[in-house]
Short mmCIF file of the C-alpha atoms (twelve columns), coordinates in Angstrom:
data_MODEL
# 
_entry.id   MODEL 
# 
loop_
_atom_site.group_PDB 
_atom_site.id 
_atom_site.type_symbol 
_atom_site.label_atom_id 
_atom_site.label_alt_id 
_atom_site.label_comp_id 
_atom_site.label_asym_id 
_atom_site.label_seq_id 
_atom_site.Cartn_x 
_atom_site.Cartn_y 
_atom_site.Cartn_z 
_atom_site.pdbx_PDB_model_num 
ATOM 1   C CA . MET A 1   -6.054  -0.772 8.001  1 
ATOM 2   C CA . ASP A 2   -5.884  -1.818 4.356  1 
ATOM 3   C CA . ASN A 3   -9.514  -2.850 3.935  1 
ATOM 4   C CA . ILE A 4   -10.831 -0.167 6.243  1 
ATOM 5   C CA . ALA A 5   -8.909  2.643  4.536  1 
ATOM 6   C CA . ALA A 6   -9.423  1.497  0.933  1 
ATOM 7   C CA . GLY A 7   -12.423 3.768  0.357  1 
ATOM 8   C CA . PHE A 8   -10.698 6.709  2.010  1 
ATOM 9   C CA . LEU A 9   -7.525  6.211  -0.047 1 
ATOM 10  C CA . ALA A 10  -9.512  5.830  -3.277 1 
ATOM 11  C CA . ARG A 11  -10.886 9.356  -2.806 1 
ATOM 12  C CA . ILE A 12  -7.384  10.894 -2.791 1 
ATOM 13  C CA . ASP A 13  -6.912  12.041 -6.390 1 
ATOM 14  C CA . ASN A 14  -3.191  12.766 -6.293 1 
ATOM 15  C CA . PRO A 15  -1.305  9.452  -6.544 1 
ATOM 16  C CA . GLN A 16  1.708   10.756 -4.567 1 
ATOM 17  C CA . HIS A 17  -0.543  11.980 -1.767 1 
ATOM 18  C CA . ARG A 18  -2.432  8.671  -1.773 1 
ATOM 19  C CA . ALA A 19  0.842   6.736  -1.556 1 
ATOM 20  C CA . ARG A 20  2.064   8.933  1.319  1 
ATOM 21  C CA . VAL A 21  -1.134  8.436  3.313  1 
ATOM 22  C CA . GLU A 22  -1.127  4.706  2.645  1 
ATOM 23  C CA . GLU A 23  2.498   4.519  3.798  1 
ATOM 24  C CA . VAL A 24  1.755   6.368  7.056  1 
ATOM 25  C CA . LEU A 25  -1.370  4.326  7.819  1 
ATOM 26  C CA . SER A 26  0.472   1.069  7.115  1 
ATOM 27  C CA . TRP A 27  3.334   2.191  9.355  1 
ATOM 28  C CA . VAL A 28  0.942   2.965  12.237 1 
ATOM 29  C CA . THR A 29  -0.773  -0.395 11.784 1 
ATOM 30  C CA . SER A 30  2.501   -2.322 11.791 1 
ATOM 31  C CA . ARG A 31  4.188   -0.323 14.560 1 
ATOM 32  C CA . PHE A 32  1.111   -0.300 16.846 1 
ATOM 33  C CA . PRO A 33  -0.735  -3.550 16.041 1 
ATOM 34  C CA . ASP A 34  -2.866  -3.344 19.197 1 
ATOM 35  C CA . LEU A 35  -4.584  -0.158 18.019 1 
ATOM 36  C CA . THR A 36  -7.968  -0.507 16.357 1 
ATOM 37  C CA . PRO A 37  -8.199  1.231  12.968 1 
ATOM 38  C CA . LYS A 38  -11.520 2.594  11.762 1 
ATOM 39  C CA . ILE A 39  -13.044 5.328  9.654  1 
ATOM 40  C CA . ALA A 40  -14.766 8.094  11.637 1 
ATOM 41  C CA . TRP A 41  -15.773 11.507 10.325 1 
ATOM 42  C CA . ASN A 42  -14.695 10.250 6.868  1 
ATOM 43  C CA . GLN A 43  -11.088 9.899  8.003  1 
ATOM 44  C CA . PRO A 44  -8.912  7.093  9.332  1 
ATOM 45  C CA . VAL A 45  -8.506  7.044  13.095 1 
ATOM 46  C CA . PHE A 46  -6.874  4.652  15.537 1 
ATOM 47  C CA . THR A 47  -8.336  3.833  18.933 1 
ATOM 48  C CA . ASP A 48  -7.208  1.874  21.985 1 
ATOM 49  C CA . HIS A 49  -9.831  0.237  24.255 1 
ATOM 50  C CA . GLY A 50  -12.446 2.569  22.749 1 
ATOM 51  C CA . THR A 51  -10.513 5.789  23.301 1 
ATOM 52  C CA . PHE A 52  -9.215  8.013  20.500 1 
ATOM 53  C CA . ILE A 53  -5.454  7.882  19.926 1 
ATOM 54  C CA . ILE A 54  -4.807  9.582  16.565 1 
ATOM 55  C CA . GLY A 55  -6.548  10.560 13.345 1 
ATOM 56  C CA . PHE A 56  -5.432  11.583 9.871  1 
ATOM 57  C CA . SER A 57  -6.999  13.706 7.164  1 
ATOM 58  C CA . VAL A 58  -6.008  15.090 3.807  1 
ATOM 59  C CA . ALA A 59  -5.980  18.682 2.609  1 
ATOM 60  C CA . LYS A 60  -4.788  20.243 -0.621 1 
ATOM 61  C CA . HIS A 61  -1.371  21.223 0.763  1 
ATOM 62  C CA . HIS A 62  -0.810  18.804 3.626  1 
ATOM 63  C CA . LEU A 63  -1.481  15.621 5.534  1 
ATOM 64  C CA . ALA A 64  -3.163  16.555 8.807  1 
ATOM 65  C CA . VAL A 65  -2.429  14.596 11.975 1 
ATOM 66  C CA . ALA A 66  -4.846  14.962 14.892 1 
ATOM 67  C CA . PRO A 67  -3.661  13.555 18.237 1 
ATOM 68  C CA . GLU A 68  -5.769  15.851 20.535 1 
ATOM 69  C CA . ARG A 69  -4.822  19.262 21.898 1 
ATOM 70  C CA . VAL A 70  -3.024  17.967 25.031 1 
ATOM 71  C CA . VAL A 71  -0.577  16.092 22.825 1 
ATOM 72  C CA . ILE A 72  0.064   19.023 20.502 1 
ATOM 73  C CA . ASP A 73  0.717   21.243 23.524 1 
ATOM 74  C CA . ARG A 74  3.153   18.684 24.949 1 
ATOM 75  C CA . PHE A 75  5.042   18.127 21.687 1 
ATOM 76  C CA . ALA A 76  4.777   21.670 20.241 1 
ATOM 77  C CA . ASP A 77  8.533   22.323 20.285 1 
ATOM 78  C CA . GLU A 78  9.308   19.001 18.605 1 
ATOM 79  C CA . ILE A 79  6.578   19.594 16.019 1 
ATOM 80  C CA . VAL A 80  8.135   22.940 15.117 1 
ATOM 81  C CA . ARG A 81  11.662  21.456 15.095 1 
ATOM 82  C CA . SER A 82  10.429  18.884 12.582 1 
ATOM 83  C CA . GLY A 83  9.397   21.787 10.358 1 
ATOM 84  C CA . TYR A 84  5.655   21.331 10.717 1 
ATOM 85  C CA . ASP A 85  2.955   23.922 11.164 1 
ATOM 86  C CA . HIS A 86  0.276   23.201 13.761 1 
ATOM 87  C CA . SER A 87  -2.904  24.558 15.247 1 
ATOM 88  C CA . LYS A 88  -4.432  23.674 18.607 1 
ATOM 89  C CA . GLU A 89  -5.886  20.472 17.145 1 
ATOM 90  C CA . LEU A 90  -3.833  19.568 14.035 1 
ATOM 91  C CA . ILE A 91  -0.282  19.012 12.878 1 
ATOM 92  C CA . ARG A 92  0.173   19.870 9.196  1 
ATOM 93  C CA . ILE A 93  2.794   17.900 7.270  1 
ATOM 94  C CA . ALA A 94  3.204   19.481 3.841  1 
ATOM 95  C CA . TRP A 95  3.172   16.998 0.990  1 
ATOM 96  C CA . ASP A 96  6.773   17.841 0.094  1 
ATOM 97  C CA . GLN A 97  8.044   17.321 3.670  1 
ATOM 98  C CA . PRO A 98  9.267   13.989 5.028  1 
ATOM 99  C CA . VAL A 99  7.156   12.388 7.743  1 
ATOM 100 C CA . ASP A 100 9.068   12.351 11.033 1 
ATOM 101 C CA . LEU A 101 8.134   8.806  12.024 1 
ATOM 102 C CA . ALA A 102 10.138  9.012  15.252 1 
ATOM 103 C CA . LEU A 103 8.040   12.006 16.346 1 
ATOM 104 C CA . LEU A 104 4.848   10.290 15.239 1 
ATOM 105 C CA . GLU A 105 5.849   7.220  17.244 1 
ATOM 106 C CA . ARG A 106 6.469   9.314  20.400 1 
ATOM 107 C CA . ILE A 107 3.111   11.073 19.963 1 
ATOM 108 C CA . ILE A 108 1.174   7.826  19.555 1 
ATOM 109 C CA . ALA A 109 3.043   6.081  22.398 1 
ATOM 110 C CA . PHE A 110 2.389   9.073  24.676 1 
ATOM 111 C CA . ASN A 111 -1.323  9.020  23.861 1 
ATOM 112 C CA . ILE A 112 -1.582  5.273  24.473 1 
ATOM 113 C CA . ALA A 113 0.154   5.574  27.859 1 
ATOM 114 C CA . ASP A 114 -1.583  8.808  28.884 1 
ATOM 115 C CA . LYS A 115 -5.038  7.409  28.056 1 
ATOM 116 C CA . ALA A 116 -4.478  3.909  29.476 1 
ATOM 117 C CA . ASP A 117 -7.079  4.520  32.188 1 
ATOM 118 C CA . CYS A 118 -9.348  6.724  30.045 1 
ATOM 119 C CA . SER A 119 -12.889 5.384  29.734 1 
ATOM 120 C CA . THR A 120 -14.157 7.995  27.266 1 
ATOM 121 C CA . PHE A 121 -13.436 8.507  23.578 1 
ATOM 122 C CA . TRP A 122 -11.997 12.019 24.073 1 
ATOM 123 C CA . ARG A 123 -10.142 13.364 27.082 1 
ATOM 124 C CA . LYS A 124 -12.361 15.260 29.500 1 
# 
């Protein structure tokens, strides 16, 4: 993800926020080496056999994680237990909160398994 995300990371003004995003993207890349990283909609996303698995974006107060609505619905209780706010499409991890990598790993692994036979970018 390093080369792909360099331009995205360079646009993050706050050095602590930039470091946090770089850490998370590097973790995803190392933990899930079979995922394909790319920039789409000006944000880093990871795909598997052409289907969307997870995306990340940056806001003033949080790192946003977008795994698709089905995943947020499935993991809503765990998301709340980790102290995160969420909408139907996004999980918001405040900049001063730790990233629950175990939860992130379960979310990504679920999406990979759940979309193994998916032939479209988004779920239908």
